[in-house]
Coordinates of C-alpha atoms in Angstrom, one line a residue:
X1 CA 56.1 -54.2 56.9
X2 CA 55.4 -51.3 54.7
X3 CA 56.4 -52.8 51.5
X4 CA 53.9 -56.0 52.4
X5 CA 51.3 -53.2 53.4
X6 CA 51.8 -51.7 50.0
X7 CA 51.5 -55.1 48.0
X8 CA 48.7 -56.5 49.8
X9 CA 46.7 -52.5 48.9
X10 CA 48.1 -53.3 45.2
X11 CA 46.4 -56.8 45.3
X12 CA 43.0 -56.0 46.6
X13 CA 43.0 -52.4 44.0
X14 CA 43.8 -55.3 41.0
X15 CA 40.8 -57.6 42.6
X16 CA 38.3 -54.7 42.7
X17 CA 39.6 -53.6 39.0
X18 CA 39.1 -57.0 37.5
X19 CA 35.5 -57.4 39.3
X20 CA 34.7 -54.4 37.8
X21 CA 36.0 -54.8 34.5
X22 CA 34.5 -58.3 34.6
X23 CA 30.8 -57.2 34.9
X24 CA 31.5 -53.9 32.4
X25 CA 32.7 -55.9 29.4
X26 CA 30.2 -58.8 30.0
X27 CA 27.5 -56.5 30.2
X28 CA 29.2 -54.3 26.9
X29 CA 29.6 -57.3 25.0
X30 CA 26.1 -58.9 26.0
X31 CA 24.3 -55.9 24.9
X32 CA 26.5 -56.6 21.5
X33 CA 24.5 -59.7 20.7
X34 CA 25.5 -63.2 20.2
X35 CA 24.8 -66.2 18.3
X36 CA 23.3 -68.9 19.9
X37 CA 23.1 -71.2 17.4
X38 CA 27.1 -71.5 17.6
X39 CA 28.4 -74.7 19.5
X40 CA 30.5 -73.8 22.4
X41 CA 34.1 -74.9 22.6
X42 CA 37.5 -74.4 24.6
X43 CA 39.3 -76.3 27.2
X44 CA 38.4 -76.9 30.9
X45 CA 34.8 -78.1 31.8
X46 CA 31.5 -76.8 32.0
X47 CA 28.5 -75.6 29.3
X48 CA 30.4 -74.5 26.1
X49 CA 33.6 -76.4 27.1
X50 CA 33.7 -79.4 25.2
X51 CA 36.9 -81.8 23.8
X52 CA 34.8 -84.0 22.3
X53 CA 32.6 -81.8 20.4
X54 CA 35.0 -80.1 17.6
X55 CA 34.7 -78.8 14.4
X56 CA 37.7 -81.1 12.9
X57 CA 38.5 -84.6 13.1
X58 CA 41.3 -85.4 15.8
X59 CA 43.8 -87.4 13.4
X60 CA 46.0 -89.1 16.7
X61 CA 44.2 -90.3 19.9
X62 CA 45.5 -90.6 23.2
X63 CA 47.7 -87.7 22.5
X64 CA 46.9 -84.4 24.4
X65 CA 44.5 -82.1 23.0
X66 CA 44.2 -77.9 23.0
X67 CA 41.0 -76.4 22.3
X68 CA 40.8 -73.5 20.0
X69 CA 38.2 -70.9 19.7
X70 CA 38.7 -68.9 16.3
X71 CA 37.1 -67.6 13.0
X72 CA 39.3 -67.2 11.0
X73 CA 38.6 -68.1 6.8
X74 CA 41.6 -70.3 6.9
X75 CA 41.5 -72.6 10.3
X76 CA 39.5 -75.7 9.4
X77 CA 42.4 -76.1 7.0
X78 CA 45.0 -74.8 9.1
X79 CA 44.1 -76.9 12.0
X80 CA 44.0 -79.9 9.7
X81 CA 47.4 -79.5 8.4
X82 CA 48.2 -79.1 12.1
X83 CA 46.8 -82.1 13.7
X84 CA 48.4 -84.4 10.2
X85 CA 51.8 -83.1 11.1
X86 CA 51.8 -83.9 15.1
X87 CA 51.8 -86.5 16.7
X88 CA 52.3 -85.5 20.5
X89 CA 49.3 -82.8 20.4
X90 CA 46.2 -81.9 18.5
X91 CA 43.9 -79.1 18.6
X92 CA 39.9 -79.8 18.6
X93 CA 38.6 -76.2 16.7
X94 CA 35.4 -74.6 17.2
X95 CA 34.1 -71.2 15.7
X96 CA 32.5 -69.8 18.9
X97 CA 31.6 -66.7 16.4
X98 CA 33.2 -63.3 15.1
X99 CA 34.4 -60.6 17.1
X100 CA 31.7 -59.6 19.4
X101 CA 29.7 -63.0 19.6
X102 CA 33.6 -64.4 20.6
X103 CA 33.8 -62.2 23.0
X104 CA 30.6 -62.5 24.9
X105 CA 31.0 -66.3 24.9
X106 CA 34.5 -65.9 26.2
X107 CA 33.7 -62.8 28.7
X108 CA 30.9 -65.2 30.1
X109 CA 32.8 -68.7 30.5
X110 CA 35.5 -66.3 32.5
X111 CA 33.3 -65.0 34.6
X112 CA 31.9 -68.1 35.4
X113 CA 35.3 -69.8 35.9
X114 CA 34.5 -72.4 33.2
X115 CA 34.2 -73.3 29.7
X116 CA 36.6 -71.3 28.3
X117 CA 39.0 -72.9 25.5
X118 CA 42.7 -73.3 25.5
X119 CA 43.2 -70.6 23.0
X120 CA 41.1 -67.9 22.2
X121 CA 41.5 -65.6 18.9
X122 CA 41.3 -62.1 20.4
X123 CA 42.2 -58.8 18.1
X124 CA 45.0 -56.7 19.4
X125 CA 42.7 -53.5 20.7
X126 CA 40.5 -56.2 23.0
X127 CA 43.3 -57.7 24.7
X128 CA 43.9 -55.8 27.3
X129 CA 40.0 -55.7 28.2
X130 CA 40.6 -59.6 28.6
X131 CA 43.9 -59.1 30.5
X132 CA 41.7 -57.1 33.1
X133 CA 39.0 -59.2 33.4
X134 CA 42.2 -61.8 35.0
X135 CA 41.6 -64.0 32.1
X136 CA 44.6 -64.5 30.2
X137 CA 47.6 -66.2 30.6
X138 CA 51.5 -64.2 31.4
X139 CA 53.5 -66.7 28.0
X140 CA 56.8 -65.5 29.0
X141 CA 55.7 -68.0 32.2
X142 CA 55.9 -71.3 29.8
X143 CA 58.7 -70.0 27.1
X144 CA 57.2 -67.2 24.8
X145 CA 59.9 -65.1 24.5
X146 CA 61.8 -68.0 22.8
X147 CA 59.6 -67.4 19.5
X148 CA 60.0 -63.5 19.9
X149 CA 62.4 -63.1 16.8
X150 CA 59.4 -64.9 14.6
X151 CA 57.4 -61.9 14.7
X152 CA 57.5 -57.8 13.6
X153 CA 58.6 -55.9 16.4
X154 CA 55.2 -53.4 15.9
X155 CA 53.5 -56.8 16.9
X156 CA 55.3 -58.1 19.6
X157 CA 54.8 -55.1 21.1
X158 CA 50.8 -54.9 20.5
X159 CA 50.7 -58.3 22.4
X160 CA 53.0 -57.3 25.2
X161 CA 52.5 -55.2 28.3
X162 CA 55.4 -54.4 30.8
X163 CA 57.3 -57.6 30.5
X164 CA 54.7 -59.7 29.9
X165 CA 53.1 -61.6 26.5
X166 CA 50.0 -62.2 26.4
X167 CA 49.3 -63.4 23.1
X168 CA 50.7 -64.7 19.8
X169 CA 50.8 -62.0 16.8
X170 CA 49.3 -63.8 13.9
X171 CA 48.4 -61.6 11.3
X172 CA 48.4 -57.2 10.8
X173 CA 46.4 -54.6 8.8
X174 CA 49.0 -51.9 7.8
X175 CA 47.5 -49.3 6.5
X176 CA 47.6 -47.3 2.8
X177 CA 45.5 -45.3 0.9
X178 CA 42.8 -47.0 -1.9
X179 CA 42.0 -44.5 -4.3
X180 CA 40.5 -44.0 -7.4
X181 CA 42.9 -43.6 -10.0
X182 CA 40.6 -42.7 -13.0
X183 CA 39.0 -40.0 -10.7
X184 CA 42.2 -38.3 -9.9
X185 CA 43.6 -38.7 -13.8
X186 CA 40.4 -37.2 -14.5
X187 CA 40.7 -34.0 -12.9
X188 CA 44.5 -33.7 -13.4
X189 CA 44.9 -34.1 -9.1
X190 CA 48.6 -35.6 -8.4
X191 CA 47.5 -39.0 -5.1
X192 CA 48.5 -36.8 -2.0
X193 CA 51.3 -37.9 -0.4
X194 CA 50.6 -35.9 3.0
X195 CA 47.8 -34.6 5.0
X196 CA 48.6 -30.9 3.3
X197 CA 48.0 -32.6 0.0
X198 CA 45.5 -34.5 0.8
X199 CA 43.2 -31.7 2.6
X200 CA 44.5 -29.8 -1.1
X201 CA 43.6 -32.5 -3.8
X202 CA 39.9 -32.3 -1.2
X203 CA 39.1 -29.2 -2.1
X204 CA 40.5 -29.4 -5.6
X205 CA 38.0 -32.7 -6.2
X206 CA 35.1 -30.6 -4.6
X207 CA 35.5 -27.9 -6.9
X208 CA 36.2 -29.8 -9.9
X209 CA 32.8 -31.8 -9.5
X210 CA 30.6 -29.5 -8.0
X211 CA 30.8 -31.4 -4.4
X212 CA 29.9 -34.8 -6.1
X213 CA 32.8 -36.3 -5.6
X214 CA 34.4 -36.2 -2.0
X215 CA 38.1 -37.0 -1.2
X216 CA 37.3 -39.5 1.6
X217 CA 34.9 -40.4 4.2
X218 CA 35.7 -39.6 8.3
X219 CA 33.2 -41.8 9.7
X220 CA 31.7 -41.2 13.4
X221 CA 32.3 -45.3 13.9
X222 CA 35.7 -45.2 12.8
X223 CA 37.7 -46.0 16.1
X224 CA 40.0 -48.6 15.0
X225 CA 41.2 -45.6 12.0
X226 CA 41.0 -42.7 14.6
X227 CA 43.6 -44.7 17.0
X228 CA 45.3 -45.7 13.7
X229 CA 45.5 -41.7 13.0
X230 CA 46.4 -40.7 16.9
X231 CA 49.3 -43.0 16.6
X232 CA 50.6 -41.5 13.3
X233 CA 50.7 -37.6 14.7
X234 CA 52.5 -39.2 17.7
X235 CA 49.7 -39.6 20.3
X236 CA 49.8 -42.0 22.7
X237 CA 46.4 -42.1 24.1
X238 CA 47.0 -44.8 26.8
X239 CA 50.2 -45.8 29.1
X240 CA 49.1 -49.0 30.9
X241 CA 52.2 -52.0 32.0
X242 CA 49.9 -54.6 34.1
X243 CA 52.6 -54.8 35.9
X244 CA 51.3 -52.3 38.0
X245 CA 47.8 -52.9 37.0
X246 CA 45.7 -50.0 38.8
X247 CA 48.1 -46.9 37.2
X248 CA 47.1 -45.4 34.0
X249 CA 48.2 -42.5 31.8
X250 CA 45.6 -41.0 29.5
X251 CA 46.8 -38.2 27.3
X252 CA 43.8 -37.5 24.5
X253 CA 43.4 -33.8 24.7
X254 CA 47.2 -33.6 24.0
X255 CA 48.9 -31.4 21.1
X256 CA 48.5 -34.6 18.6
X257 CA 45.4 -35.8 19.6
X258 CA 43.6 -32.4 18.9
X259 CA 45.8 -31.8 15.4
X260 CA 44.1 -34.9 14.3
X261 CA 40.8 -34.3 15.9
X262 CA 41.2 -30.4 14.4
X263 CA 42.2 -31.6 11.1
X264 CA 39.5 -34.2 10.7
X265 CA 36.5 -31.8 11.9
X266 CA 37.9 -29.1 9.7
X267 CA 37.4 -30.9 6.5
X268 CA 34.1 -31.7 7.9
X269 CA 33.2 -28.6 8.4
X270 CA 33.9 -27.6 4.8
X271 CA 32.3 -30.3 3.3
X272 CA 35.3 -31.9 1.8
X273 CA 35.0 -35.4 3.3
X274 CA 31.8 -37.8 3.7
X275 CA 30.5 -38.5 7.7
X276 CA 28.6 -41.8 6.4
X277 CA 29.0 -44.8 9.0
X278 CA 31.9 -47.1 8.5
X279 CA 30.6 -50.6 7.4
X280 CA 27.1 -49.6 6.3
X281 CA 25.3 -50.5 3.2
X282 CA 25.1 -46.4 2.2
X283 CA 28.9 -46.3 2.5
X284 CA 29.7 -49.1 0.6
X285 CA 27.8 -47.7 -1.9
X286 CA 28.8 -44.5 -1.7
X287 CA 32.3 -45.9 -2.3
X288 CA 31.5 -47.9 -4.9
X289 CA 30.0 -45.3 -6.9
X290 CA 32.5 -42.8 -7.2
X291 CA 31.2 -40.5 -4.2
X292 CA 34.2 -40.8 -2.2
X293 CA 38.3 -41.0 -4.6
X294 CA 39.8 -42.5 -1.4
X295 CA 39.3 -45.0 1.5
X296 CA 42.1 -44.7 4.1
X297 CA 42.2 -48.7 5.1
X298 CA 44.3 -51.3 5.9
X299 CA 46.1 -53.9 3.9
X300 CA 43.0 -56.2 4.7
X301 CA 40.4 -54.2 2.8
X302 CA 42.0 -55.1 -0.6
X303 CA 39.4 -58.2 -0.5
X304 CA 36.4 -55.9 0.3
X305 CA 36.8 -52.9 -2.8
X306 CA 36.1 -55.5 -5.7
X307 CA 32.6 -56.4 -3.6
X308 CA 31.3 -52.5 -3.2
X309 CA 27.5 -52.9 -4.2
X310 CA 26.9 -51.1 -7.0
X311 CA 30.1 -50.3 -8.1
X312 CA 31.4 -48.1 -11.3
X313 CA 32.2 -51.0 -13.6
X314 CA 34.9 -48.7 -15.0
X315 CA 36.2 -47.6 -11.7
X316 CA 40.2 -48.2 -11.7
X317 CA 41.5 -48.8 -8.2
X318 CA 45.0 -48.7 -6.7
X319 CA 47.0 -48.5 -3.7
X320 CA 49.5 -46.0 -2.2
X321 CA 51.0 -45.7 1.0
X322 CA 48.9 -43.8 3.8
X323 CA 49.6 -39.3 3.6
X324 CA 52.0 -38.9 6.2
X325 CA 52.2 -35.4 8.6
X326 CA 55.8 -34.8 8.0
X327 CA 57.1 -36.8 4.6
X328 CA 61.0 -36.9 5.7
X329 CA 59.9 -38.6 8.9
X330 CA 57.4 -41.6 7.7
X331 CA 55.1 -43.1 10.7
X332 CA 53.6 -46.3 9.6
X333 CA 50.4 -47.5 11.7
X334 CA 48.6 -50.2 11.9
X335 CA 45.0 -51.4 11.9
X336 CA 43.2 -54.6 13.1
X337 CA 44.5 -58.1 13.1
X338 CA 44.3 -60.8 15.9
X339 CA 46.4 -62.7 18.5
X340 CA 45.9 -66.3 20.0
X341 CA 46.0 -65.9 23.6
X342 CA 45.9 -68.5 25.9
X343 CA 43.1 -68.6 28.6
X344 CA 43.6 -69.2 32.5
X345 CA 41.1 -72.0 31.9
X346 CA 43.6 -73.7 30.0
X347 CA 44.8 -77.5 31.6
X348 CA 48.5 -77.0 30.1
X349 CA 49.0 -73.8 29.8
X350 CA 52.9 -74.1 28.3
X351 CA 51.4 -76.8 25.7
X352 CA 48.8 -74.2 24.5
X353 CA 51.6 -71.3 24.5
X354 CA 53.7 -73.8 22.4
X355 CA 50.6 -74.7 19.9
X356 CA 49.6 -70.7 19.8
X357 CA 53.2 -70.0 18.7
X358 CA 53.5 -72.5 16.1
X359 CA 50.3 -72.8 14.7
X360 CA 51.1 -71.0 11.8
X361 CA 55.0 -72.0 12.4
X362 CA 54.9 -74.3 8.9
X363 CA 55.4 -72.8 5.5
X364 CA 51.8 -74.7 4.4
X365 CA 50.3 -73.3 7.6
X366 CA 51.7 -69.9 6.3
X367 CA 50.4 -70.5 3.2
X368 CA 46.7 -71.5 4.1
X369 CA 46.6 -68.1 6.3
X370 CA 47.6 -66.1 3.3
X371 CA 45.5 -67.7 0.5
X372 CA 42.6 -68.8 2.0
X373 CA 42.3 -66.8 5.2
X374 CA 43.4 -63.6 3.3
X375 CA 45.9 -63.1 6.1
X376 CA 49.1 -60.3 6.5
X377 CA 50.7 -62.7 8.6
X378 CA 52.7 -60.8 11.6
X379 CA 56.1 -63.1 10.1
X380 CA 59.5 -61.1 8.9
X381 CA 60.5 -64.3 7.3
X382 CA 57.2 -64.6 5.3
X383 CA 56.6 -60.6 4.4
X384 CA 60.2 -60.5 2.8
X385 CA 59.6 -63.6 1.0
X386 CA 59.5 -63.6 -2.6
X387 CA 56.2 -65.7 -2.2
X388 CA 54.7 -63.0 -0.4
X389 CA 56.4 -59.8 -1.8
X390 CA 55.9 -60.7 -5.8
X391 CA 52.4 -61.5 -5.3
X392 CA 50.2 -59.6 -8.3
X393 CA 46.5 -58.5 -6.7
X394 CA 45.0 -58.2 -10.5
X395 CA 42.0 -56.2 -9.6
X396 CA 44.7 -53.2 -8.5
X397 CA 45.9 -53.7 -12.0
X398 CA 48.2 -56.5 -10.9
X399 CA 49.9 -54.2 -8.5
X400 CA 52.5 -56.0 -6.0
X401 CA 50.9 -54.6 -2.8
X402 CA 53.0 -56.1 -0.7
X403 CA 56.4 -55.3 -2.3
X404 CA 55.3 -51.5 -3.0
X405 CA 53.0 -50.6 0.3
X406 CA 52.4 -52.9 2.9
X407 CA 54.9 -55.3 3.4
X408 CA 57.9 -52.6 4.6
X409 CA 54.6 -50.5 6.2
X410 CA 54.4 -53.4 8.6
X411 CA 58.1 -53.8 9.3
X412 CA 58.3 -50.1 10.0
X413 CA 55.1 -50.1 12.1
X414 CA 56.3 -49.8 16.1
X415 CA 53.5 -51.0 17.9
X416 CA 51.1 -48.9 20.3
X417 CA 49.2 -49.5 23.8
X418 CA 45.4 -50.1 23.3
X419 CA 42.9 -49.4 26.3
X420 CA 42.1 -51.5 29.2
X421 CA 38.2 -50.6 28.6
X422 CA 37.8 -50.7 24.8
X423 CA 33.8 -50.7 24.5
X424 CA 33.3 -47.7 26.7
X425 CA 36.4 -46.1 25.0
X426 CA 35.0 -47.0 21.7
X427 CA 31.7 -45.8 22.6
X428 CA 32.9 -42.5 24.4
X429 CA 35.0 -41.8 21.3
X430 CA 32.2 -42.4 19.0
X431 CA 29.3 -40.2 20.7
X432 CA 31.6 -37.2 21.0
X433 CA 32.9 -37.1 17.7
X434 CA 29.5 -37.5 16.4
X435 CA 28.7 -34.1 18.5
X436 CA 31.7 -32.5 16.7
X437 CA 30.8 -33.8 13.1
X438 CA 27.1 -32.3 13.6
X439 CA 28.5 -29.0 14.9
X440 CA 27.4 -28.9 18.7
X441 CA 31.2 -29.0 19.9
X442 CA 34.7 -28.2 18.5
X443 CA 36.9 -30.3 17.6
X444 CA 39.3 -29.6 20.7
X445 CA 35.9 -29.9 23.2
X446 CA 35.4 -32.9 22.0
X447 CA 39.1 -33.9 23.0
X448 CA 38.7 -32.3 26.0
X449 CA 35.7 -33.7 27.0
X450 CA 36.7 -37.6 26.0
X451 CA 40.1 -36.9 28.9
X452 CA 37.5 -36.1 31.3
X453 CA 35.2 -38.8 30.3
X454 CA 37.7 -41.7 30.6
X455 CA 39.5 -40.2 33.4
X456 CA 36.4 -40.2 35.3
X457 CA 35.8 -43.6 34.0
X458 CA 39.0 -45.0 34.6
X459 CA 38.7 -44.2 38.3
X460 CA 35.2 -45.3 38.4
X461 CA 36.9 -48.7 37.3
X462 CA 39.9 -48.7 40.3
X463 CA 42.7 -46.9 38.6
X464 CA 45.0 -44.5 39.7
X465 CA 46.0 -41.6 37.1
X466 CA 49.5 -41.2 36.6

């Protein structure tokens, strides 16, 4: 009797945590915007569920068919190359938007228990969100774990919680350094190899140019590189298993999380690194033009550097691996990248787990991801490959990126666990270290006071604190 009492007080916590989270990421995501114009997709019925209505020609009837909501550069094509090569399935594609259009579209058809697709492209630091709105599939139920070996360990981890899967890895962003290598030959500054050196070579750069020039940028809007930099100092933000979906362990006024917090503000505070917002016309050109020698990004934002408005025609970019804290004891991170999960909504919910995980199974299907989608696919087999690891990137000067930075970054990277509530955490994280960057708070308040503000969130939500 008490073990049933104690279930049945598990079940109806998890019920009023997923109503909850349910009307907070619909109502985050809403006030995100969306796209209208966009034709729905997805599997199961209702507005914005359609088989019928796809992007790409179905190439074998009367075979079943998966819907797909993704926006990726490469899917038309990849979904083509799909559909030619099987016979027994086929996937009808539909770009439901980017990111935070996606999202509200896929938020609303779960809430309404329809319209959904099969298979929805979510990044790694939104699944969980989904997970606790009750709208994603457990794959190790229909044979997941059989594909496991495919994919880096740091990704199989991102996607799993407990014993669970929730989603296929398909491509990561492991992250280096850009810099400017004329700037630093310029003014005779070795490319830091830690955070000593780099916080160094900033005040060396400052000095040497009168404050023109500025090391890097720390911007307010950053989250997805703040988490990246927790990770690497050994924070570990959020402990949440959904296997016991009401417990959660926040830790981000620990030891780590305020050495990176501390460090961050500090070079702030001495005017060694930009505050500019992170994807904003006035830092791209601020980039561009020589105000900032270094953009701590991932892999991804190789394709981004060579379209900075405004640019230095002169300027000579390169790559390097990311400044580590201790440099006998490497911690490689990761930033960005998405999944295919596979929705509740879905009619065959083992067929979609088996198209997710093979979708980019096919060397051409590789292929397509990598030169047309620009994609670090999450794949051992194709990051050692000779195809992947001798490719030249001639606007670093023909640098192999992946051979010298990236590739063994994302082998090495271990995986981390995101939040169950990314927009408010996102937001939170955001507001507070914008109080810190402008001076009203120190570094460790702000630390202190983002533990109190989840915390109180978290139970606001239906979670116990562990």
């Amino acid at each position: 009797m008490r073990n049933t009492k104690i279930r049945n007080t598990r079940i109806q916590r998890k019920t009023l945590l997923a109503a909850g989270m349910t009307t907070a990421l619909a109502m985050t995501l809403v006030s995100c915007g969306s796209n209208d114009d966009d034709d729905g997709g997805g599997g199961g019925s209702g507005a914005g569920a359609s088989k019928t209505n796809c992007a790409n020609e179905i190439k074998v009837n009367d075979v079943p068919v998966v819907t797909y909501w993704g926006w990726f550069e490469d899917t038309a094509q990849t979904v083509d190359k799909f559909n030619e090569t099987h016979d027994d399935v086929q996937i009808c594609w539909t770009n439901a938007g980017q990111g935070a259009d996606a999202y509200t579209k896929l938020s609303t058809s779960l809430q309404s228990k329809s319209g959904a697709p099969d298979i929805a492209q979510i990044e790694y630091d939104w699944l969980n969100s989904f997970l606790m709105q009750g709208g994603l599939v457990d794959m190790t139920e229909h044979g997941i774990n059989e594909y496991k070996d495919n994919f880096t360990a740091g990704a199989w981890r991102d996607v799993s919680s407990g014993d669970s899967v929730y989603a296929v890895p398909v491509d990561l962003g492991p992250v280096g350094m850009w810099y400017r290598q004329d700037i630093f030959d310029k003014h005779g500054i070795p490319v830091p190899t830690t955070w000593d050196e780099y916080a160094a070579a900033a005040k060396q750069l400052s000095d040497a140019t009168g404050g023109e020039t500025l090391i890097g940028n720390f911007a307010p809007n950053g989250q997805g590189q703040h988490y990246a930099f927790l990770d690497q100092a050994g924070a570990k933000p959020f402990d949440f298993d959904n296997s016991n979906p009401t417990e959660i362990s926040i830790n981000h006024n620990d030891e780590a999380s305020k050495k990176v917090f501390d460090y961050w503000i500090d070079l702030v505070d001495q005017d060694l690194v930009g505050t500019d917002q992170a994807w904003t016309p006035e830092f791209s050109t601020a980039l561009g033009t020589g105000k900032y020698a270094t953009a701590i990004y991932p892999v991804w934002y190789n394709v981004h550097i060579p379209a900075l408005e405004g640019a230095d025609a002169d300027a000579v970019w390169r790559a390097a691996p990311i400044p580590q804290w201790d440099a006998s004891s490497p911690k490689q991170v990761n930033w960005g990248g998405s999944t295919l999960a596979v929705t509740v909504q879905a009619d065959d919910a083992a067929l979609a787990t088996k198209v997710a995980a093979e979708l980019y199974e096919s060397q051409e299907t590789k292929e397509l991801g990598v030169e047309v989608g620009g994609l670090f696919l999450a794949y051992p087999e194709m990051i050692e490959s000779e195809y992947f690891q001798n490719r030249p990137y001639e606007f670093y000067g023909g640098q192999q990126l992946n051979k010298e930075i990236f590739g063994q970054a994302a082998l090495d990277y271990e995986g981390v666990t995101f939040s169950p509530f990314t927009q408010f955490y996102y937001d939170e994280s955001q507001r507070l270290l914008s109080e810190a960057i402008e001076g009203n708070i120190s570094a460790s308040d702000a630390a202190d006071q983002l533990q109190e503000s989840l915390e109180t969130y978290a139970g606001e939500q239906g979670f116990e604190l562990k």
